[in-house]
mmCIF file of C-alpha atoms in Angstrom:
data_model
loop_
_atom_site.group_PDB
_atom_site.id
_atom_site.type_symbol
_atom_site.label_atom_id
_atom_site.label_comp_id
_atom_site.label_asym_id
_atom_site.label_seq_id
_atom_site.Cartn_x
_atom_site.Cartn_y
_atom_site.Cartn_z
ATOM 1 C CA ARG A 386 0.584 -13.993 -6.080
ATOM 2 C CA HIS A 387 -0.199 -14.758 -10.234
ATOM 3 C CA ALA A 388 3.669 -13.258 -10.744
ATOM 4 C CA VAL A 389 5.070 -14.986 -7.706
ATOM 5 C CA CYS A 390 3.505 -18.422 -8.516
ATOM 6 C CA ILE A 391 5.043 -17.922 -11.958
ATOM 7 C CA PHE A 392 7.972 -16.986 -10.716
ATOM 8 C CA TYR A 393 8.415 -19.675 -8.157
ATOM 9 C CA LEU A 394 8.056 -22.271 -11.307
ATOM 10 C CA VAL A 395 10.394 -20.918 -13.628
ATOM 11 C CA LEU A 396 12.991 -21.208 -11.267
ATOM 12 C CA ARG A 397 11.823 -24.682 -10.168
ATOM 13 C CA ALA A 398 12.469 -25.251 -13.534
ATOM 14 C CA LEU A 399 15.687 -23.528 -13.707
ATOM 15 C CA ASP A 400 16.914 -25.450 -10.522
ATOM 16 C CA THR A 401 16.099 -28.523 -11.485
ATOM 17 C CA ILE A 402 18.319 -28.470 -14.787
ATOM 18 C CA GLU A 403 20.774 -27.275 -12.495
ATOM 19 C CA ASP A 404 20.648 -30.228 -10.149
ATOM 20 C CA ASP A 405 20.382 -32.833 -12.398
ATOM 21 C CA MET A 406 23.661 -35.005 -12.107
ATOM 22 C CA THR A 407 22.176 -36.791 -15.633
ATOM 23 C CA ILE A 408 22.455 -33.664 -18.127
ATOM 24 C CA SER A 409 26.328 -33.241 -19.105
ATOM 25 C CA LEU A 410 28.125 -29.995 -18.439
ATOM 26 C CA ASP A 411 28.590 -29.682 -22.157
ATOM 27 C CA VAL A 412 24.782 -29.361 -22.717
ATOM 28 C CA LYS A 413 23.873 -28.255 -19.289
ATOM 29 C CA VAL A 414 25.963 -25.175 -19.264
ATOM 30 C CA PRO A 415 24.431 -23.823 -22.467
ATOM 31 C CA MET A 416 20.799 -24.489 -21.586
ATOM 32 C CA LEU A 417 21.874 -22.897 -17.879
ATOM 33 C CA HIS A 418 22.661 -19.574 -19.990
ATOM 34 C CA GLU A 419 19.467 -20.004 -22.504
ATOM 35 C CA PHE A 420 17.591 -20.465 -19.994
ATOM 36 C CA HIS A 421 15.295 -17.454 -19.991
ATOM 37 C CA SER A 422 14.858 -17.108 -23.595
ATOM 38 C CA TYR A 423 12.683 -19.979 -23.337
ATOM 39 C CA LEU A 424 10.074 -18.396 -21.508
ATOM 40 C CA TYR A 425 9.132 -16.681 -25.227
ATOM 41 C CA GLN A 426 9.503 -20.096 -26.640
ATOM 42 C CA PRO A 427 5.977 -21.545 -26.526
ATOM 43 C CA GLU A 428 7.184 -25.242 -27.864
ATOM 44 C CA TRP A 429 9.790 -25.802 -25.703
ATOM 45 C CA LYS A 430 10.303 -28.147 -23.176
ATOM 46 C CA TYR A 431 13.092 -30.813 -22.090
ATOM 47 C CA THR A 432 11.622 -35.039 -21.215
ATOM 48 C CA GLU A 433 15.000 -36.131 -20.517
ATOM 49 C CA SER A 434 15.763 -35.168 -17.302
ATOM 50 C CA LYS A 435 15.980 -37.654 -14.131
ATOM 51 C CA GLU A 436 14.967 -35.177 -11.145
ATOM 52 C CA LYS A 437 11.987 -35.812 -9.129
ATOM 53 C CA ASP A 438 10.344 -32.134 -10.605
ATOM 54 C CA ARG A 439 10.587 -33.457 -14.507
ATOM 55 C CA GLN A 440 6.978 -32.524 -14.471
ATOM 56 C CA VAL A 441 7.790 -28.484 -14.537
ATOM 57 C CA LEU A 442 10.468 -29.736 -17.543
ATOM 58 C CA GLU A 443 8.512 -31.549 -19.099
ATOM 59 C CA ASP A 444 5.435 -29.259 -18.838
ATOM 60 C CA PHE A 445 7.214 -26.261 -19.313
ATOM 61 C CA PRO A 446 4.958 -24.649 -22.269
ATOM 62 C CA THR A 447 2.076 -24.250 -19.625
ATOM 63 C CA ILE A 448 4.535 -22.324 -17.777
ATOM 64 C CA SER A 449 5.666 -20.395 -20.463
ATOM 65 C CA MET A 450 2.409 -19.300 -21.263
ATOM 66 C CA GLU A 451 1.098 -18.345 -18.294
ATOM 67 C CA PHE A 452 4.043 -16.223 -18.153
ATOM 68 C CA ARG A 453 3.589 -14.569 -21.466
ATOM 69 C CA ASN A 454 0.438 -13.487 -20.114
ATOM 70 C CA LEU A 455 1.564 -11.655 -17.300
ATOM 71 C CA SER A 456 2.157 -8.188 -17.407
ATOM 72 C CA LYS A 457 5.115 -6.969 -18.928
ATOM 73 C CA VAL A 458 6.451 -5.154 -16.019
ATOM 74 C CA TYR A 459 6.118 -8.692 -14.250
ATOM 75 C CA GLN A 460 7.929 -10.549 -17.202
ATOM 76 C CA ASP A 461 10.497 -8.567 -17.598
ATOM 77 C CA VAL A 462 11.292 -8.787 -13.674
ATOM 78 C CA ILE A 463 10.865 -12.526 -14.401
ATOM 79 C CA ALA A 464 13.040 -12.729 -17.056
ATOM 80 C CA ASP A 465 16.197 -10.956 -15.893
ATOM 81 C CA VAL A 466 16.505 -12.799 -12.813
ATOM 82 C CA CYS A 467 16.190 -16.067 -14.295
ATOM 83 C CA HIS A 468 18.585 -15.015 -16.665
ATOM 84 C CA LYS A 469 21.679 -13.520 -14.287
ATOM 85 C CA MET A 470 20.472 -16.940 -11.764
ATOM 86 C CA GLY A 471 21.333 -19.570 -15.088
ATOM 87 C CA VAL A 472 24.439 -17.787 -15.330
ATOM 88 C CA GLY A 473 25.740 -18.066 -12.132
ATOM 89 C CA MET A 474 24.913 -21.247 -11.555
ATOM 90 C CA ALA A 475 26.865 -22.299 -14.571
ATOM 91 C CA GLU A 476 29.655 -20.243 -12.957
ATOM 92 C CA PHE A 477 29.416 -22.586 -10.277
ATOM 93 C CA LEU A 478 29.046 -26.328 -11.797
ATOM 94 C CA GLU A 479 32.996 -26.471 -12.198
ATOM 95 C CA LYS A 480 33.941 -24.427 -9.183
ATOM 96 C CA LYS A 481 33.419 -25.694 -5.403
ATOM 97 C CA VAL A 482 32.799 -22.607 -2.622
ATOM 98 C CA ASP A 483 36.117 -21.744 -1.395
ATOM 99 C CA SER A 484 35.967 -18.566 0.078
ATOM 100 C CA GLN A 485 33.380 -16.393 2.155
ATOM 101 C CA HIS A 486 32.719 -13.882 -0.587
ATOM 102 C CA GLU A 487 32.494 -16.806 -2.870
ATOM 103 C CA TRP A 488 29.997 -18.468 -0.304
ATOM 104 C CA ASP A 489 28.147 -14.655 -0.633
ATOM 105 C CA ARG A 490 28.358 -15.107 -4.131
ATOM 106 C CA TYR A 491 26.983 -18.487 -4.788
ATOM 107 C CA CYS A 492 23.688 -17.775 -2.333
ATOM 108 C CA HIS A 493 23.173 -14.249 -4.234
ATOM 109 C CA TYR A 494 23.403 -16.444 -7.067
ATOM 110 C CA VAL A 495 20.600 -19.029 -6.036
ATOM 111 C CA ALA A 496 18.941 -17.120 -3.292
ATOM 112 C CA GLY A 497 19.431 -13.652 -3.151
ATOM 113 C CA LEU A 498 18.274 -12.668 -6.202
ATOM 114 C CA VAL A 499 14.673 -14.765 -5.400
ATOM 115 C CA GLY A 500 14.470 -11.993 -2.974
ATOM 116 C CA ILE A 501 15.549 -8.900 -5.086
ATOM 117 C CA GLY A 502 12.903 -10.668 -8.254
ATOM 118 C CA LEU A 503 10.532 -11.140 -5.312
ATOM 119 C CA SER A 504 10.979 -7.280 -4.335
ATOM 120 C CA ARG A 505 11.012 -5.744 -7.627
ATOM 121 C CA LEU A 506 7.632 -7.825 -8.110
ATOM 122 C CA PHE A 507 5.783 -6.230 -4.815
ATOM 123 C CA SER A 508 7.244 -2.975 -5.996
ATOM 124 C CA ALA A 509 5.639 -3.129 -9.844
ATOM 125 C CA SER A 510 2.564 -4.600 -7.969
ATOM 126 C CA GLU A 511 2.637 -0.787 -6.270
ATOM 127 C CA LEU A 512 1.707 -3.046 -2.672
ATOM 128 C CA GLU A 513 4.634 -1.533 -1.887
ATOM 129 C CA ASP A 514 7.016 1.514 -2.021
ATOM 130 C CA PRO A 515 9.266 1.394 -5.335
ATOM 131 C CA ILE A 516 12.148 1.691 -2.337
ATOM 132 C CA ILE A 517 11.263 -2.479 -1.834
ATOM 133 C CA GLY A 518 12.474 -3.166 -5.288
ATOM 134 C CA GLN A 519 15.381 -0.481 -6.110
ATOM 135 C CA ASP A 520 16.963 -1.578 -2.566
ATOM 136 C CA THR A 521 18.572 -4.232 -4.027
ATOM 137 C CA GLU A 522 21.330 -5.013 -0.574
ATOM 138 C CA LEU A 523 18.619 -5.454 1.527
ATOM 139 C CA ALA A 524 16.411 -7.655 -1.195
ATOM 140 C CA ASN A 525 19.762 -10.266 -0.952
ATOM 141 C CA SER A 526 20.483 -10.103 2.639
ATOM 142 C CA MET A 527 16.435 -11.782 2.967
ATOM 143 C CA GLY A 528 18.274 -14.296 0.545
ATOM 144 C CA LEU A 529 21.065 -14.687 1.800
ATOM 145 C CA PHE A 530 20.398 -15.196 5.584
ATOM 146 C CA LEU A 531 17.881 -17.961 4.245
ATOM 147 C CA GLN A 532 20.031 -19.752 2.082
ATOM 148 C CA LYS A 533 22.977 -19.533 4.593
ATOM 149 C CA THR A 534 21.114 -21.581 7.537
ATOM 150 C CA ASN A 535 20.067 -24.109 5.356
ATOM 151 C CA ILE A 536 23.320 -24.296 4.362
ATOM 152 C CA ILE A 537 24.738 -25.077 7.829
ATOM 153 C CA ARG A 538 21.676 -27.149 8.545
ATOM 154 C CA ASP A 539 21.812 -29.571 5.732
ATOM 155 C CA TYR A 540 25.693 -30.119 6.732
ATOM 156 C CA LEU A 541 24.909 -33.988 6.832
ATOM 157 C CA GLU A 542 22.791 -34.342 4.222
ATOM 158 C CA ASP A 543 25.089 -32.605 1.659
ATOM 159 C CA GLN A 544 27.480 -34.877 2.678
ATOM 160 C CA LEU A 545 25.830 -37.449 2.436
ATOM 161 C CA GLU A 546 24.454 -36.883 -1.158
ATOM 162 C CA GLY A 547 27.675 -35.619 -2.471
ATOM 163 C CA ARG A 548 27.348 -32.087 -2.509
ATOM 164 C CA GLU A 549 30.003 -29.370 -0.342
ATOM 165 C CA PHE A 550 28.429 -25.828 0.337
ATOM 166 C CA TRP A 551 30.644 -24.996 3.191
ATOM 167 C CA PRO A 552 33.315 -22.135 2.120
ATOM 168 C CA LYS A 553 36.526 -24.109 2.700
ATOM 169 C CA GLU A 554 38.478 -20.615 3.654
ATOM 170 C CA VAL A 555 36.568 -21.472 7.061
ATOM 171 C CA TRP A 556 36.416 -24.987 6.904
ATOM 172 C CA SER A 557 39.729 -25.380 6.137
ATOM 173 C CA ARG A 558 41.089 -24.226 9.976
ATOM 174 C CA TYR A 559 39.226 -26.682 11.334
ATOM 175 C CA ALA A 560 39.269 -30.606 9.044
ATOM 176 C CA LYS A 561 41.826 -31.283 6.087
ATOM 177 C CA LYS A 562 38.212 -32.027 4.146
ATOM 178 C CA LEU A 563 35.030 -31.091 4.759
ATOM 179 C CA SER A 564 33.678 -34.921 5.899
ATOM 180 C CA ASP A 565 36.374 -34.774 8.726
ATOM 181 C CA LEU A 566 34.267 -32.964 10.501
ATOM 182 C CA ALA A 567 32.222 -36.077 10.439
ATOM 183 C CA ARG A 568 33.921 -37.806 12.312
ATOM 184 C CA PRO A 569 33.751 -38.513 15.912
ATOM 185 C CA GLU A 570 37.205 -37.125 17.258
ATOM 186 C CA ASN A 571 36.720 -34.275 15.863
ATOM 187 C CA ILE A 572 33.396 -33.186 17.222
ATOM 188 C CA ASP A 573 34.798 -30.407 19.152
ATOM 189 C CA MET A 574 36.644 -28.329 16.081
ATOM 190 C CA ALA A 575 33.389 -29.495 14.101
ATOM 191 C CA VAL A 576 31.122 -27.641 16.088
ATOM 192 C CA GLN A 577 33.679 -24.454 15.974
ATOM 193 C CA CYS A 578 33.286 -24.378 12.430
ATOM 194 C CA LEU A 579 29.766 -24.358 12.846
ATOM 195 C CA ASN A 580 29.734 -21.372 15.137
ATOM 196 C CA GLU A 581 32.079 -19.352 13.453
ATOM 197 C CA LEU A 582 29.311 -19.845 10.170
ATOM 198 C CA ILE A 583 26.531 -19.299 12.363
ATOM 199 C CA THR A 584 28.301 -16.013 13.306
ATOM 200 C CA ASN A 585 28.743 -14.975 9.445
ATOM 201 C CA ALA A 586 25.051 -15.752 8.927
ATOM 202 C CA LEU A 587 23.444 -13.613 12.104
ATOM 203 C CA HIS A 588 26.078 -10.623 10.236
ATOM 204 C CA HIS A 589 22.318 -10.508 8.098
ATOM 205 C CA VAL A 590 19.599 -9.731 10.718
ATOM 206 C CA PRO A 591 20.225 -5.948 10.703
ATOM 207 C CA ASP A 592 19.150 -6.024 7.097
ATOM 208 C CA VAL A 593 16.112 -8.451 7.582
ATOM 209 C CA LEU A 594 14.754 -6.705 9.991
ATOM 210 C CA THR A 595 15.657 -2.907 8.018
ATOM 211 C CA TYR A 596 13.804 -4.542 5.438
ATOM 212 C CA LEU A 597 10.838 -5.755 6.827
ATOM 213 C CA SER A 598 10.187 -2.120 8.958
ATOM 214 C CA ARG A 599 9.484 -0.525 5.046
ATOM 215 C CA LEU A 600 6.721 -3.197 4.564
ATOM 216 C CA LYS A 601 3.308 -1.929 4.433
ATOM 217 C CA ASN A 602 0.923 -5.132 2.660
ATOM 218 C CA GLN A 603 0.529 -7.474 5.430
ATOM 219 C CA SER A 604 0.291 -10.019 3.003
ATOM 220 C CA VAL A 605 3.617 -9.147 1.774
ATOM 221 C CA PHE A 606 4.874 -8.948 5.540
ATOM 222 C CA ASN A 607 3.784 -12.431 6.675
ATOM 223 C CA PHE A 608 5.392 -14.011 3.188
ATOM 224 C CA CYS A 609 8.471 -12.136 3.886
ATOM 225 C CA ALA A 610 9.185 -12.527 7.875
ATOM 226 C CA ILE A 611 7.660 -16.294 8.537
ATOM 227 C CA PRO A 612 10.228 -17.818 6.634
ATOM 228 C CA GLN A 613 13.315 -15.169 8.734
ATOM 229 C CA VAL A 614 11.892 -16.090 12.137
ATOM 230 C CA MET A 615 12.132 -19.589 10.672
ATOM 231 C CA ALA A 616 15.624 -19.174 10.085
ATOM 232 C CA ILE A 617 16.747 -17.834 13.257
ATOM 233 C CA ALA A 618 15.153 -20.141 15.465
ATOM 234 C CA THR A 619 16.477 -23.023 13.221
ATOM 235 C CA LEU A 620 20.452 -21.208 13.937
ATOM 236 C CA ALA A 621 19.439 -20.857 17.576
ATOM 237 C CA ALA A 622 19.106 -24.952 17.838
ATOM 238 C CA CYS A 623 22.104 -25.280 16.090
ATOM 239 C CA TYR A 624 24.465 -22.915 17.519
ATOM 240 C CA ASN A 625 27.090 -24.969 19.859
ATOM 241 C CA ASN A 626 25.070 -28.510 18.709
ATOM 242 C CA LYS A 627 27.101 -31.618 17.822
ATOM 243 C CA GLN A 628 23.425 -32.939 16.453
ATOM 244 C CA VAL A 629 24.464 -30.882 13.189
ATOM 245 C CA PHE A 630 27.225 -33.606 12.281
ATOM 246 C CA ARG A 631 25.471 -36.727 13.714
ATOM 247 C CA GLY A 632 21.435 -36.303 12.415
ATOM 248 C CA VAL A 633 18.911 -33.631 11.512
ATOM 249 C CA VAL A 634 18.077 -30.377 13.852
ATOM 250 C CA LYS A 635 14.864 -29.356 13.423
ATOM 251 C CA ILE A 636 12.310 -26.483 15.383
ATOM 252 C CA ARG A 637 9.870 -28.279 17.158
ATOM 253 C CA LYS A 638 6.267 -28.351 15.659
ATOM 254 C CA GLY A 639 5.126 -26.294 17.722
ATOM 255 C CA GLN A 640 7.188 -23.622 18.146
ATOM 256 C CA ALA A 641 7.498 -23.343 14.104
ATOM 257 C CA LEU A 642 3.445 -22.995 14.551
ATOM 258 C CA SER A 643 3.766 -20.101 17.272
ATOM 259 C CA LEU A 644 6.343 -18.284 14.751
ATOM 260 C CA MET A 645 3.579 -18.351 12.186
ATOM 261 C CA MET A 646 0.876 -16.930 14.263
ATOM 262 C CA ASP A 647 3.353 -14.158 15.249
ATOM 263 C CA ALA A 648 5.258 -12.825 13.117
ATOM 264 C CA THR A 649 2.585 -10.394 11.746
ATOM 265 C CA ASN A 650 4.080 -6.994 12.437
ATOM 266 C CA ILE A 651 8.067 -5.614 13.569
ATOM 267 C CA GLN A 652 7.643 -5.217 16.335
ATOM 268 C CA ALA A 653 6.756 -9.372 16.821
ATOM 269 C CA VAL A 654 9.419 -9.746 14.699
ATOM 270 C CA LYS A 655 12.331 -7.870 16.503
ATOM 271 C CA ALA A 656 11.404 -9.569 19.659
ATOM 272 C CA ILE A 657 11.264 -12.762 17.862
ATOM 273 C CA MET A 658 14.555 -12.256 17.137
ATOM 274 C CA TYR A 659 15.970 -10.844 20.404
ATOM 275 C CA GLN A 660 14.556 -13.713 22.172
ATOM 276 C CA TYR A 661 16.436 -16.020 19.620
ATOM 277 C CA VAL A 662 19.606 -14.127 19.597
ATOM 278 C CA GLU A 663 19.316 -14.135 23.223
ATOM 279 C CA GLU A 664 19.370 -17.661 23.562
ATOM 280 C CA ILE A 665 22.564 -17.854 20.953
ATOM 281 C CA TYR A 666 24.124 -15.293 23.878
ATOM 282 C CA GLN A 667 23.650 -17.983 26.587
ATOM 283 C CA LYS A 668 25.473 -21.158 24.469
ATOM 284 C CA ILE A 669 28.344 -18.887 23.602
ATOM 285 C CA PRO A 670 31.712 -20.889 24.598
ATOM 286 C CA SER A 671 33.943 -19.122 26.401
ATOM 287 C CA THR A 672 36.712 -21.018 24.665
ATOM 288 C CA ASP A 673 35.352 -20.339 21.486
ATOM 289 C CA PRO A 674 37.602 -18.942 18.556
ATOM 290 C CA SER A 675 34.501 -16.566 17.570
ATOM 291 C CA SER A 676 32.846 -16.186 20.556
ATOM 292 C CA ASN A 677 33.940 -12.069 20.910
ATOM 293 C CA LYS A 678 32.674 -11.861 16.434
ATOM 294 C CA THR A 679 29.395 -13.863 17.931
ATOM 295 C CA GLN A 680 29.216 -11.130 20.700
ATOM 296 C CA GLN A 681 29.486 -7.887 18.716
ATOM 297 C CA VAL A 682 27.004 -9.161 15.852
ATOM 298 C CA ILE A 683 24.779 -10.276 18.560
ATOM 299 C CA SER A 684 24.902 -6.758 20.106
ATOM 300 C CA SER A 685 24.248 -5.063 17.340
ATOM 301 C CA ILE A 686 21.044 -6.830 16.728
ATOM 302 C CA ARG A 687 19.627 -6.477 20.406
ATOM 303 C CA ALA A 688 20.231 -2.691 19.327
ATOM 304 C CA MET A 689 17.965 -2.763 16.652
ATOM 305 C CA SER A 690 15.438 -5.419 17.887
ATOM 306 C CA LEU A 691 15.225 -4.409 22.127
ATOM 307 C CA PRO A 692 11.873 -4.644 22.965
ATOM 308 C CA GLY A 693 10.066 -1.699 22.855
ATOM 309 C CA SER A 694 6.724 -2.457 23.263
ATOM 310 C CA PRO A 695 4.973 -5.695 23.964
ATOM 311 C CA MET A 696 3.997 -8.094 20.660
ATOM 312 C CA VAL A 697 0.658 -7.648 19.332
ATOM 313 C CA SER A 698 -1.769 -10.082 20.594
ATOM 314 C CA ARG A 699 -3.089 -12.272 17.448
ATOM 315 C CA HIS A 700 -6.600 -12.398 19.097
ATOM 316 C CA HIS A 701 -8.204 -9.223 16.824
ATOM 317 C CA TYR A 702 -7.653 -11.100 13.874
ATOM 318 C CA SER A 703 -10.988 -13.366 12.848
ATOM 319 C CA PRO A 704 -11.481 -16.571 12.834
ATOM 320 C CA ILE A 705 -11.276 -17.005 9.005
ATOM 321 C CA TYR A 706 -8.332 -15.785 8.931
ATOM 322 C CA LEU A 707 -6.677 -17.717 12.110
ATOM 323 C CA SER A 708 -7.985 -20.737 10.129
ATOM 324 C CA CYS A 709 -6.109 -19.867 7.070
ATOM 325 C CA ALA A 710 -3.191 -19.471 8.918
ATOM 326 C CA MET A 711 -3.791 -22.876 11.018
ATOM 327 C CA LEU A 712 -4.315 -24.930 7.725
ATOM 328 C CA LEU A 713 -1.085 -22.774 5.909
ATOM 329 C CA ALA A 714 0.674 -24.054 9.658
ATOM 330 C CA ALA A 715 -0.418 -27.685 8.820
ATOM 331 C CA LEU A 716 0.255 -27.907 5.025
ATOM 332 C CA SER A 717 3.626 -26.817 5.451
ATOM 333 C CA TRP A 718 4.382 -28.904 8.003
ATOM 334 C CA GLN A 719 3.157 -31.704 6.622
ATOM 335 C CA TYR A 720 5.077 -31.279 3.814
ATOM 336 C CA LEU A 721 8.527 -30.284 5.840
ATOM 337 C CA THR A 722 7.446 -33.735 7.991
ATOM 338 C CA THR A 723 7.329 -35.833 4.599
ATOM 339 C CA ILE A 724 10.743 -34.347 3.679
ATOM 340 C CA SER A 725 12.581 -34.669 7.144
ATOM 341 C CA LYS A 726 11.074 -37.589 7.579
ATOM 342 C CA ALA A 727 12.766 -38.536 4.059
ATOM 343 C CA THR A 728 15.837 -37.312 5.360
ATOM 344 C CA GLU A 729 16.524 -39.120 8.802
ATOM 345 C CA GLU A 730 15.458 -42.500 6.154
ATOM 346 C CA TYR A 731 18.577 -41.687 4.041
ATOM 347 C CA VAL A 732 20.768 -40.887 7.286
ATOM 348 C CA GLN A 733 19.638 -44.003 8.738
ATOM 349 C CA ALA A 734 20.354 -45.939 5.497
ATOM 350 C CA GLY A 735 24.600 -44.404 5.767
ATOM 351 C CA GLU A 736 24.983 -45.212 8.945
ATOM 352 C CA ASN A 737 23.813 -49.228 8.178
#
């Protein structure tokens, strides 16, 4: 738990440097390259950031002290991932995501490495078998599926804030500029582009199911599975949905709570995945350019997630477990609702 907490705070600090547009590139690039070394410098901190999360940089000596108190096996994983991520972030500061290969590469740097790092921590703790940390391809897919889902869903928010993460190789087939997809007269082409990117993201689901099927520890499983089922539900809500280009698409709070409570074993997760890919399948337009590819990837997911056994009842869990799960859900959705509300206000301000 402590290792995962410090891993998160270190990467949050690194990400805050990357996000801060007030830092010039000649200062930012070396900082990203060297950030992993700051973990071993007790006095290092950065007090000139204007980002909302600047506290992690201003109080970095506290984070780095706790980092150095971790077992060396955890330190080595966190420092290594931090180094690789910093180099990757610096690479994409000065170039846009053009090809689908570069999209995968960018998502690897900002999310795939998180999946790989967490997996190595799970194995180092001996809560999970060594293969979890060794199979970096599956761990990378766990991160890519989440990151691509966020990028797809956040099209409008990113446009309003001047960020572009959709790969040009895809969107250029549907518009001259990425921002053109938000124009009402281009909505049909925009939705086709959206469907192609969702189809791309769905290719990671078989890896996700394989990864989750290998986990043994209940807490690790819940930690890994809940974001993945949230992602498939989000993609199902976004698929063929014009609202992605008009506002915020989000799953219902009750739906999210149900997913949190149900995603506690591999058979339940397979059933959830099956449910949502079927929902997407039913919405595939016959005229969509990606329809055949979408049907093919859904067929492969079906083959892995056919409901072979009923979803395990959650009634055997203790009242304390249920109370903790409900509290987690409530706190998570209080946070997510705040973020969503802020985004909606931003969108409305942009429209005005």
